[in-house]
Short mmCIF file of C-alpha atoms and ligand atoms in Angstrom, two decimals:
data_model
loop_
_atom_site.label_atom_id
_atom_site.label_comp_id
_atom_site.label_asym_id
_atom_site.label_seq_id
_atom_site.Cartn_x
_atom_site.Cartn_y
_atom_site.Cartn_z
CA MET A 1 0.72 94.86 142.69
CA SER A 2 1.80 91.72 144.92
CA LEU A 3 4.53 92.15 147.55
CA ILE A 4 8.11 92.04 146.96
CA SER A 5 7.86 89.89 144.16
CA PHE A 6 10.84 86.61 143.97
CA ALA A 7 11.52 85.69 140.79
CA SER A 8 12.00 81.77 141.57
CA ALA A 9 15.42 80.37 141.71
CA SER A 10 16.33 76.98 140.61
CA SER A 11 14.77 74.40 142.68
CA SER A 12 17.44 72.86 144.56
CA VAL A 13 17.97 68.85 144.46
CA PHE A 14 18.01 66.91 147.43
CA ILE A 15 20.61 64.09 147.54
CA THR A 16 19.22 61.60 149.96
CA PRO A 17 22.32 60.32 151.74
CA THR A 18 23.39 56.52 151.28
CA VAL A 19 21.84 54.86 154.43
CA ARG A 20 24.35 52.36 155.84
CA SER A 21 22.64 51.08 158.73
CA PHE A 22 20.46 53.87 160.81
CA THR A 23 17.28 52.88 161.27
CA SER A 24 14.18 55.13 163.46
CA ARG A 25 12.51 53.82 166.35
CA ARG A 26 9.04 53.87 164.36
CA SER A 27 8.17 50.68 166.27
CA ASN A 28 8.05 51.99 169.39
CA TYR A 29 4.99 54.35 169.50
CA THR A 30 5.58 55.05 173.30
CA VAL A 31 8.74 56.27 173.05
CA MET A 32 8.39 57.93 170.15
CA SER A 33 5.43 60.03 171.02
CA ALA A 34 7.08 60.60 174.62
CA VAL A 35 9.82 62.28 172.98
CA ARG A 36 7.66 64.19 170.62
CA SER A 37 5.84 65.58 173.59
CA GLU A 38 9.64 67.28 175.01
CA SER A 39 10.39 70.65 173.12
CA PRO A 40 13.77 70.29 171.20
CA SER A 41 14.80 73.81 172.92
CA THR A 42 14.94 72.10 176.62
CA CYS A 43 18.82 71.88 176.00
CA PRO A 44 20.24 74.97 177.70
CA VAL A 45 22.73 75.42 175.33
CA LEU A 46 20.27 75.68 172.33
CA THR A 47 17.87 77.83 174.64
CA LYS A 48 20.74 80.54 175.13
CA PHE A 49 21.78 80.38 172.03
CA GLN A 50 18.55 80.83 170.15
CA ARG A 51 18.13 84.06 172.86
CA ASP A 52 21.07 85.36 171.75
CA CYS A 53 20.54 85.09 167.97
CA ALA A 54 17.21 86.59 167.87
CA THR A 55 16.90 88.97 165.50
CA PRO A 56 13.53 91.38 166.25
CA LYS A 57 11.85 93.58 164.13
CA PRO A 58 12.73 96.46 166.54
CA PHE A 59 16.70 95.09 166.57
CA LEU A 60 16.68 94.68 162.82
CA ARG A 61 15.60 98.39 162.37
CA LYS A 62 18.55 99.16 164.31
CA VAL A 63 20.78 97.11 162.09
CA ALA A 64 19.34 98.53 158.70
CA ASP A 65 19.28 101.80 160.23
CA ALA A 66 23.53 101.39 161.36
CA ILE A 67 24.14 100.00 158.03
CA SER A 68 22.72 102.94 156.58
CA ASP A 69 24.38 105.21 158.95
CA ASP A 70 27.65 103.27 157.84
CA MET A 71 26.82 104.10 154.07
CA ARG A 72 26.97 107.78 154.65
CA ALA A 73 30.06 107.74 156.88
CA GLY A 74 31.83 105.65 154.02
CA LEU A 75 30.61 108.02 151.28
CA ALA A 76 31.40 111.04 153.35
CA VAL A 77 35.42 109.76 153.81
CA GLN A 78 37.46 107.34 152.86
CA GLY A 79 37.43 104.50 156.05
CA GLY A 80 34.59 106.95 157.75
CA GLY A 81 32.42 103.60 158.61
CA ASP A 82 32.56 99.80 158.62
CA LEU A 83 31.42 100.01 154.65
CA ASP A 84 34.34 100.97 152.48
CA MET A 85 32.05 102.33 150.20
CA ILE A 86 34.74 101.93 147.28
CA LEU A 87 34.07 103.97 144.33
CA THR A 88 34.05 101.42 141.04
CA PHE A 89 34.46 104.19 138.47
CA VAL A 90 31.23 102.52 136.69
CA ASP A 91 29.47 105.39 135.80
CA ALA A 92 27.62 103.92 132.88
CA LEU A 93 26.40 100.46 132.98
CA PRO A 94 25.33 98.56 129.92
CA SER A 95 23.08 99.46 127.56
CA GLY A 96 22.34 96.62 125.33
CA LYS A 97 24.38 98.10 122.05
CA GLU A 98 27.79 96.60 123.36
CA GLU A 99 29.49 94.69 120.66
CA GLY A 100 32.65 92.54 119.92
CA LEU A 101 34.59 89.85 121.59
CA PHE A 102 35.12 89.75 125.29
CA TYR A 103 36.16 87.92 128.16
CA ALA A 104 35.73 87.93 131.71
CA LEU A 105 37.79 86.28 134.63
CA ASP A 106 36.41 85.76 138.20
CA LEU A 107 38.37 85.11 141.12
CA GLY A 108 36.83 85.28 144.52
CA GLY A 109 35.98 82.28 146.54
CA THR A 110 35.80 78.50 145.92
CA ASN A 111 35.87 78.72 142.31
CA PHE A 112 37.58 80.44 139.17
CA ARG A 113 35.92 81.43 136.04
CA VAL A 114 37.13 82.13 132.70
CA ARG A 115 34.53 83.17 130.26
CA SER A 116 34.55 84.61 126.38
CA VAL A 117 31.21 86.59 125.32
CA GLU A 118 30.35 87.75 121.72
CA LEU A 119 27.74 90.47 121.87
CA GLY A 120 25.85 91.34 118.99
CA GLY A 121 24.27 94.47 119.93
CA LYS A 122 20.69 95.53 120.79
CA GLU A 123 19.23 93.18 118.43
CA LYS A 124 21.30 90.04 118.84
CA ARG A 125 22.35 90.55 121.98
CA VAL A 126 24.81 87.47 123.23
CA VAL A 127 25.45 85.53 120.12
CA ALA A 128 27.92 82.98 121.73
CA ALA A 129 29.62 82.38 124.88
CA GLU A 130 31.74 79.75 126.55
CA SER A 131 33.03 79.19 129.93
CA GLU A 132 34.91 77.36 132.11
CA GLN A 133 35.00 76.64 135.60
CA LEU A 134 37.91 75.40 137.85
CA SER A 135 38.55 75.06 141.38
CA ILE A 136 41.34 76.68 143.34
CA PRO A 137 43.61 74.43 145.02
CA HIS A 138 43.90 75.21 148.52
CA GLU A 139 47.69 75.65 148.64
CA LEU A 140 47.19 78.66 146.26
CA MET A 141 44.83 80.52 148.48
CA ILE A 142 47.82 80.74 150.58
CA GLY A 143 50.88 81.13 148.80
CA THR A 144 52.69 83.38 146.48
CA SER A 145 51.18 86.20 144.21
CA GLU A 146 53.32 84.54 141.44
CA GLN A 147 51.56 81.26 142.36
CA LEU A 148 48.58 82.31 142.50
CA PHE A 149 48.45 84.61 139.13
CA GLY A 150 50.46 81.83 137.17
CA PHE A 151 48.15 79.33 137.83
CA ILE A 152 45.31 81.79 136.76
CA ALA A 153 47.06 83.22 133.56
CA SER A 154 48.07 79.59 132.77
CA LYS A 155 44.43 78.40 132.77
CA LEU A 156 43.84 81.13 130.53
CA ALA A 157 45.72 80.20 128.07
CA ASP A 158 44.52 76.47 128.03
CA PHE A 159 41.11 78.14 127.56
CA VAL A 160 42.11 80.07 125.02
CA ALA A 161 44.21 77.81 122.95
CA LYS A 162 40.96 75.72 122.76
CA GLU A 163 38.81 78.41 121.02
CA LYS A 164 37.66 77.98 117.50
CA PRO A 165 37.74 81.03 115.00
CA GLY A 166 34.68 82.71 115.61
CA GLN A 167 32.22 85.33 114.57
CA PHE A 168 34.46 88.71 115.94
CA PRO A 169 38.32 87.51 114.63
CA LEU A 170 40.55 89.94 116.77
CA GLU A 171 42.11 93.02 114.51
CA GLN A 172 45.42 92.67 114.11
CA GLY A 173 47.77 94.62 117.07
CA ARG A 174 44.74 94.44 119.19
CA LYS A 175 44.56 92.44 122.47
CA ARG A 176 41.93 90.15 123.52
CA GLU A 177 40.43 92.38 126.48
CA ILE A 178 39.12 90.85 129.90
CA GLY A 179 36.50 92.47 132.41
CA PHE A 180 38.58 90.97 135.67
CA THR A 181 35.79 90.24 138.68
CA PHE A 182 37.90 90.11 141.06
CA SER A 183 35.93 89.50 144.77
CA PHE A 184 38.02 90.80 147.43
CA PRO A 185 37.93 94.09 149.07
CA VAL A 186 40.24 96.45 146.48
CA TYR A 187 40.41 100.10 146.89
CA GLN A 188 39.87 101.01 143.02
CA THR A 189 41.99 103.92 141.54
CA SER A 190 40.79 103.57 138.21
CA ILE A 191 38.60 101.38 136.10
CA ASP A 192 40.79 99.03 134.99
CA SER A 193 43.25 99.56 138.53
CA GLY A 194 43.00 98.80 142.13
CA THR A 195 45.13 97.96 144.93
CA LEU A 196 43.94 94.99 147.47
CA ILE A 197 42.91 96.16 150.67
CA LYS A 198 42.76 92.81 152.45
CA TRP A 199 42.12 89.22 152.18
CA THR A 200 39.15 87.62 153.21
CA LYS A 201 37.23 84.32 152.86
CA GLY A 202 39.73 82.18 153.88
CA PHE A 203 42.48 83.56 151.08
CA HIS A 204 45.93 84.66 152.56
CA VAL A 205 48.23 85.19 149.34
CA SER A 206 51.84 86.94 150.63
CA GLY A 207 52.82 89.79 149.36
CA MET A 208 49.35 91.43 147.70
CA GLU A 209 48.18 93.84 150.11
CA GLY A 210 48.42 97.24 148.76
CA LYS A 211 49.48 95.81 145.08
CA ASN A 212 47.19 97.10 141.82
CA VAL A 213 45.53 93.23 141.27
CA VAL A 214 45.47 94.66 137.60
CA ALA A 215 49.66 94.84 137.24
CA CYS A 216 49.80 91.10 138.69
CA LEU A 217 47.28 89.49 136.45
CA ASN A 218 49.28 91.35 133.74
CA GLU A 219 52.46 90.38 134.23
CA ALA A 220 51.54 86.87 134.84
CA MET A 221 49.63 86.99 131.26
CA GLU A 222 52.61 88.64 129.70
CA ALA A 223 55.19 85.60 131.20
CA HIS A 224 52.72 83.18 129.67
CA GLY A 225 52.90 84.97 126.34
CA LEU A 226 49.04 85.88 126.17
CA ASP A 227 47.67 88.60 124.06
CA MET A 228 45.17 90.11 126.41
CA ARG A 229 44.75 93.09 128.98
CA VAL A 230 42.92 94.30 131.72
CA SER A 231 39.81 96.90 130.96
CA ALA A 232 37.98 96.60 133.49
CA LEU A 233 38.18 95.41 137.25
CA VAL A 234 35.12 94.93 139.18
CA ASN A 235 33.98 92.76 141.86
CA ASP A 236 31.07 89.99 141.75
CA GLY A 237 28.47 92.64 143.00
CA VAL A 238 29.25 94.88 140.53
CA GLY A 239 29.49 92.38 137.73
CA THR A 240 26.07 91.11 139.09
CA LEU A 241 24.55 94.35 138.91
CA ALA A 242 26.02 95.37 135.29
CA GLY A 243 24.91 91.87 133.71
CA ALA A 244 21.38 92.37 135.33
CA ARG A 245 20.94 95.19 133.98
CA TYR A 246 21.91 94.41 130.50
CA TRP A 247 18.44 92.63 131.13
CA ASP A 248 16.49 94.74 132.90
CA GLU A 249 16.88 98.29 133.12
CA ASP A 250 15.37 98.72 136.82
CA VAL A 251 18.26 96.92 138.58
CA MET A 252 19.58 99.11 140.82
CA VAL A 253 21.22 97.01 143.68
CA GLY A 254 23.40 93.71 142.83
CA VAL A 255 23.81 91.50 146.03
CA ILE A 256 26.46 88.22 146.36
CA LEU A 257 25.37 85.50 148.94
CA GLY A 258 27.93 82.70 148.22
CA THR A 259 30.58 82.06 149.85
CA GLY A 260 31.09 85.54 150.97
CA THR A 261 29.01 88.67 150.43
CA ASN A 262 28.87 91.85 148.85
CA ALA A 263 26.43 94.40 147.84
CA CYS A 264 26.55 97.22 144.87
CA TYR A 265 24.12 99.81 144.15
CA VAL A 266 23.53 102.81 141.84
CA GLU A 267 24.10 106.11 143.95
CA GLN A 268 23.44 109.81 143.37
CA LYS A 269 27.07 111.46 142.61
CA SER A 270 25.93 114.16 144.28
CA ALA A 271 25.25 112.30 147.39
CA ILE A 272 29.30 111.02 147.39
CA PRO A 273 31.00 114.06 149.46
CA LYS A 274 34.18 111.79 149.26
CA LEU A 275 34.17 112.52 145.60
CA GLN A 276 35.54 115.95 146.14
CA ASN A 277 35.87 118.03 142.63
CA LYS A 278 35.13 115.29 140.55
CA SER A 279 31.80 115.86 138.59
CA SER A 280 28.51 115.97 140.73
CA SER A 281 25.86 115.29 137.90
CA GLY A 282 24.69 111.55 137.19
CA THR A 283 25.15 108.40 138.90
CA THR A 284 28.11 105.98 139.69
CA VAL A 285 27.93 102.38 140.90
CA ILE A 286 29.21 102.06 144.58
CA ASN A 287 30.82 98.93 145.90
CA THR A 288 29.74 98.93 149.67
CA GLU A 289 31.54 96.00 150.91
CA TRP A 290 28.94 95.55 153.36
CA GLY A 291 30.85 92.22 154.59
CA GLY A 292 32.89 94.34 156.70
CA PHE A 293 29.91 96.08 158.79
CA SER A 294 30.71 94.99 162.24
CA LYS A 295 28.19 96.95 165.00
CA ILE A 296 25.78 95.85 166.90
CA LEU A 297 25.34 92.66 165.56
CA PRO A 298 23.79 89.41 167.57
CA ARG A 299 27.41 87.82 168.44
CA THR A 300 27.09 84.53 170.37
CA ILE A 301 30.15 82.87 171.98
CA PHE A 302 30.29 80.53 169.36
CA ASP A 303 30.88 83.50 166.63
CA GLN A 304 33.25 85.09 168.65
CA GLU A 305 35.34 81.93 169.21
CA MET A 306 35.16 81.08 164.95
CA ASP A 307 35.94 85.16 164.49
CA LYS A 308 38.94 84.83 166.88
CA GLU A 309 40.44 81.64 165.06
CA SER A 310 39.73 83.21 161.65
CA LEU A 311 42.42 84.76 159.46
CA ASN A 312 40.91 88.15 160.07
CA PRO A 313 39.96 88.49 163.23
CA GLY A 314 37.64 91.07 164.18
CA GLU A 315 36.80 91.80 160.73
CA HIS A 316 33.94 91.22 158.30
CA LEU A 317 31.90 90.29 161.22
CA TYR A 318 28.36 90.66 159.31
CA GLU A 319 29.96 88.34 156.57
CA LYS A 320 30.60 85.98 159.16
CA MET A 321 27.09 85.77 160.21
CA ILE A 322 25.17 85.88 156.81
CA SER A 323 27.57 84.05 154.32
CA GLY A 324 27.89 80.22 153.21
CA MET A 325 31.54 79.95 154.36
CA TYR A 326 30.34 80.20 157.75
CA LEU A 327 26.84 78.97 158.43
CA GLY A 328 27.93 75.49 158.56
CA GLU A 329 31.03 75.99 160.91
CA ILE A 330 28.78 77.99 163.49
CA VAL A 331 26.19 75.08 163.76
CA ARG A 332 29.12 72.93 163.69
CA ARG A 333 30.81 74.65 166.96
CA VAL A 334 26.92 74.84 169.11
CA LEU A 335 26.64 70.88 168.42
CA LEU A 336 30.09 70.27 169.62
CA GLN A 337 29.18 72.14 172.47
CA MET A 338 25.62 70.45 173.29
CA CYS A 339 27.24 67.11 172.56
CA LYS A 340 30.13 68.65 175.51
CA THR A 341 27.53 69.77 178.28
CA SER A 342 24.13 68.83 177.37
CA ASP A 343 24.46 65.04 176.16
CA LEU A 344 23.07 65.78 172.38
CA PHE A 345 24.22 62.29 171.56
CA GLY A 346 24.35 60.58 175.12
CA GLN A 347 27.63 60.29 176.42
CA PHE A 348 28.85 60.04 172.82
CA VAL A 349 31.26 63.25 171.20
CA PRO A 350 31.85 62.43 168.01
CA VAL A 351 35.42 62.96 166.75
CA LYS A 352 34.68 64.82 163.33
CA LEU A 353 32.35 67.10 165.15
CA SER A 354 35.82 68.77 166.53
CA SER A 355 37.35 69.19 162.98
CA PRO A 356 36.69 73.11 161.88
CA PHE A 357 34.53 73.78 158.80
CA ALA A 358 33.71 69.78 158.79
CA LEU A 359 30.28 70.67 158.60
CA ARG A 360 29.38 72.45 155.56
CA THR A 361 26.22 74.94 154.89
CA GLU A 362 25.45 72.55 152.19
CA ASP A 363 24.83 70.43 155.01
CA LEU A 364 22.59 72.35 156.97
CA CYS A 365 20.50 72.53 153.74
CA LYS A 366 20.11 69.11 153.30
CA MET A 367 19.13 68.54 156.57
CA GLN A 368 16.41 71.02 156.36
CA GLU A 369 14.78 70.01 153.35
CA ASP A 370 13.96 66.60 155.50
CA ASN A 371 10.25 67.76 156.46
CA THR A 372 8.93 64.36 157.84
CA ASP A 373 7.83 63.99 161.29
CA ASP A 374 10.38 61.55 162.03
CA LEU A 375 13.60 63.38 160.32
CA MET A 376 14.83 59.93 158.45
CA SER A 377 16.80 61.65 156.46
CA VAL A 378 18.42 63.70 159.18
CA GLY A 379 19.36 60.75 161.16
CA SER A 380 20.91 59.33 158.51
CA PHE A 381 23.06 62.42 157.39
CA LEU A 382 24.11 62.47 161.10
CA TYR A 383 24.68 58.72 160.96
CA ASN A 384 26.87 58.86 157.94
CA PHE A 385 28.63 62.65 159.10
CA LEU A 386 29.61 61.47 162.30
CA GLU A 387 28.65 57.83 162.85
CA VAL A 388 26.23 58.23 165.42
CA GLU A 389 22.48 57.19 165.69
CA ALA A 390 20.70 59.88 166.80
CA ASN A 391 17.27 59.31 168.75
CA LEU A 392 14.48 61.68 167.57
CA LYS A 393 14.92 64.44 169.94
CA ALA A 394 18.42 64.87 168.88
CA ARG A 395 17.75 64.99 165.49
CA ARG A 396 15.21 67.86 166.23
CA ARG A 397 17.47 69.51 167.96
CA VAL A 398 20.15 69.63 165.31
CA VAL A 399 17.60 71.06 162.66
CA GLU A 400 16.59 73.64 165.55
CA VAL A 401 20.14 75.16 165.29
CA CYS A 402 20.45 75.10 161.38
CA ASP A 403 17.07 77.16 161.75
CA THR A 404 18.66 79.24 164.25
CA VAL A 405 21.65 79.93 162.13
CA VAL A 406 20.29 80.33 159.09
CA LYS A 407 16.89 82.76 160.37
CA ARG A 408 19.46 84.57 161.93
CA GLY A 409 21.63 84.93 158.43
CA GLY A 410 19.06 85.05 155.84
CA ARG A 411 17.20 87.94 158.24
CA LEU A 412 20.17 90.26 158.95
CA ALA A 413 20.99 90.00 155.07
CA GLY A 414 17.41 91.41 154.66
CA ALA A 415 18.25 94.16 156.90
CA GLY A 416 21.27 94.96 154.68
CA ILE A 417 19.04 95.31 151.42
CA VAL A 418 16.59 97.47 153.05
CA ALA A 419 19.70 99.76 154.31
CA ILE A 420 20.34 100.19 150.39
CA LEU A 421 16.34 100.20 149.36
CA GLU A 422 15.88 102.90 151.41
CA LYS A 423 18.93 105.26 150.88
CA ILE A 424 18.14 104.96 147.28
CA GLU A 425 14.80 105.91 147.85
CA ASN A 426 15.59 108.54 149.94
CA GLU A 427 17.98 109.92 147.43
CA THR A 428 15.36 109.66 144.31
CA LYS A 429 11.81 108.90 145.73
CA ARG A 430 11.56 106.27 142.85
CA MET A 431 9.68 103.35 144.94
CA ALA A 432 7.08 106.30 146.24
CA SER A 433 6.46 107.17 142.55
CA GLY A 434 5.41 103.85 141.95
CA GLN A 435 8.74 102.77 140.01
CA ARG A 436 9.78 99.57 140.05
CA THR A 437 13.38 98.53 142.05
CA VAL A 438 14.97 95.38 141.07
CA VAL A 439 17.65 93.93 143.46
CA ALA A 440 19.96 90.99 141.62
CA ILE A 441 21.13 88.51 143.66
CA ASP A 442 23.65 85.84 142.83
CA GLY A 443 25.54 83.08 144.82
CA ALA A 444 24.83 79.47 145.56
CA LEU A 445 23.80 79.98 149.52
CA TYR A 446 20.62 82.66 147.97
CA GLU A 447 20.26 80.01 144.94
CA LYS A 448 19.76 77.04 146.96
CA TYR A 449 18.93 77.46 150.50
CA PRO A 450 14.79 78.05 150.36
CA GLN A 451 14.75 78.85 154.33
CA TYR A 452 17.47 81.82 153.80
CA ARG A 453 15.48 82.92 151.07
CA ARG A 454 12.64 83.15 153.02
CA TYR A 455 13.93 84.46 156.50
CA MET A 456 15.53 87.22 154.00
CA GLN A 457 11.98 87.91 152.17
CA ASP A 458 10.21 88.19 155.63
CA SER A 459 12.39 90.38 156.99
CA LEU A 460 12.50 92.80 154.11
CA VAL A 461 8.73 92.67 154.32
CA GLU A 462 8.62 93.24 157.91
CA LEU A 463 11.19 96.47 157.48
CA LEU A 464 10.09 98.04 154.47
CA GLY A 465 6.43 97.93 155.02
CA HIS A 466 3.96 96.40 152.46
CA ASP A 467 3.78 99.72 150.38
CA LEU A 468 7.70 100.31 149.15
CA ALA A 469 7.84 96.59 149.18
CA SER A 470 5.38 95.86 146.62
CA HIS A 471 7.55 98.22 144.26
CA VAL A 472 10.49 95.88 145.18
CA VAL A 473 11.56 93.01 142.51
CA ILE A 474 14.15 90.27 144.09
CA LYS A 475 15.60 88.69 141.47
CA HIS A 476 17.91 85.80 141.42
CA THR A 477 20.24 86.11 138.62
CA LYS A 478 22.46 83.11 138.15
CA ASP A 479 26.45 83.73 137.11
CA VAL A 480 25.37 86.94 135.32
CA SER A 481 28.53 88.77 136.48
CA GLY A 482 30.75 86.79 134.19
CA LEU A 483 28.62 88.41 131.66
CA GLY A 484 28.44 91.96 133.37
CA ALA A 485 32.14 92.25 133.63
CA ALA A 486 32.72 91.24 129.74
CA LEU A 487 30.18 93.68 129.15
CA LEU A 488 32.00 96.37 131.20
CA ALA A 489 35.12 95.31 129.31
CA ALA A 490 33.38 96.27 126.15
CA THR A 491 31.95 99.62 127.67
CA ASN A 492 35.48 100.21 128.62
CA SER A 493 37.31 99.30 125.62
CA ILE A 494 40.48 100.68 125.28
CA TYR A 495 40.39 100.49 120.87
P1 LIG B 501 31.36 81.79 145.14
O1 LIG B 501 30.52 82.85 146.23
O2 LIG B 501 32.64 81.10 145.36
O3 LIG B 501 31.86 82.58 144.18
P2 LIG B 501 28.87 80.29 144.97
O4 LIG B 501 28.25 81.30 144.88
O5 LIG B 501 29.11 78.96 144.17
O6 LIG B 501 30.54 80.51 144.34
O7 LIG B 501 28.59 80.11 146.48
C1 LIG B 501 29.61 78.49 146.95
C2 LIG B 501 28.97 78.97 148.84
O8 LIG B 501 27.65 78.77 148.69
C3 LIG B 501 29.75 77.40 149.30
O9 LIG B 501 30.27 77.68 150.17
C4 LIG B 501 28.14 77.39 150.51
O10 LIG B 501 28.48 77.92 151.70
C5 LIG B 501 27.28 77.89 149.80
N1 LIG B 501 26.09 76.70 149.09
C6 LIG B 501 26.43 76.05 147.96
N2 LIG B 501 25.58 75.03 147.54
C7 LIG B 501 24.87 75.05 148.62
C8 LIG B 501 23.53 74.31 148.98
N3 LIG B 501 22.87 73.64 148.48
N4 LIG B 501 22.99 74.79 149.91
C9 LIG B 501 23.22 75.90 151.16
N5 LIG B 501 24.19 76.62 150.62
C10 LIG B 501 25.27 75.99 149.55
MG1 LIG B 502 30.48 84.13 143.01
#
């Protein structure tokens, strides 16, 4: 069997930036070769940054072990470690037999999605599905809970109003059941209730911490006259795990690598001391909230400053190093420093580089897609974005900064996956007995950033070793979390 097999993600599309008047100095061969012979790492800020970001194998091993330790500590007692290790109350994952019309609602980052799914059982599977995606207006991310949930309920009402009669008409008196994917740390109290622990990923809605998020949504739906109820509250990791399991029974882990990050996995109940007197046989899904891991990470001055200015300083440091919301911002901070102290663009300090979050992770990806010798596309991007004519040396330095941040992020994400796989392996010896173990990953960062995927893959093989790695399949499962949430609403239907 081959090493970790990576089910291919859809290839990313390279959108060439509009070239206004950026020109390379192709004609001046002498200048060009002189520039090429100079290492891009001779810049002191960059050299130090690269050193501070290094993740050699022994260090990655320590990170994986520290994550495992915090997983165990969090399973022992609530709050025992950085990872919350939340009980999800999902003991049964989808089997394929689910039938009927169910809904899914996904709130957790840049976008908000509504779907309906008609499930036709083992043979027919998904008979029909509809979905709609909307972005969350920024003011609602930092407004009140009434505003946020009112907006969601009104969009849900619009979605249901457009519905044509389907194969599964609702019986009289029966409410439509929703799987609510709410991808923020929640202390789950049952499959259909949970209180918000804290906001992450730039959300800061007032008056919500400690409140039951399902009650907030149910109230808003009632106010909009909707005949709907939440039957399963999950996060996107659990949704991804459930949705992927519907198609492949070897899926044991669901990972999100998008705006934020998280991972969920199937755990033996006997390995969860904090379950106390509840049944200790069988398995249950644990939501690790691994983004909260904050120990021994290679934090540079740029990470520290970004963290200090964030909405949740001192928290979710792993998320701030590996997820899409932050990679571009770290690069921006390094580039700004390089402009100020190392003459990255001569004496010129582009105004836009001072603007927080102006550089997006998508932009890093776009620049890293340029594999030509003269980095013309990088030059065009910098020209359009910063209005600077960057020479080849500067263009190469910019790409090196991107690569440094993405390499660290991908490798640390790999170490987290290894921590979970080794935990499962300790409990079950499934890989040692030759069984395949599938990690389902969703999120645009993983999907669209090939370098990130490659660095992640490298660190997985480095840490697991070839033997164990040969039984691991990393599957990109795009958008299955909505299906997973709808399936869990079906599994936990009250009717
Ligand atoms: P969410 O996590 O909000 O549910 P996604 O999974 O779509 O949403 O992830 C969006 C994040 O993925 C963006 O914030 C961005 O950081 C990252 N991303 C989106 N497109 C790309 C891209 N082309 N290359 C790299 N990262 C990307
Ligand atoms: Mg998502």
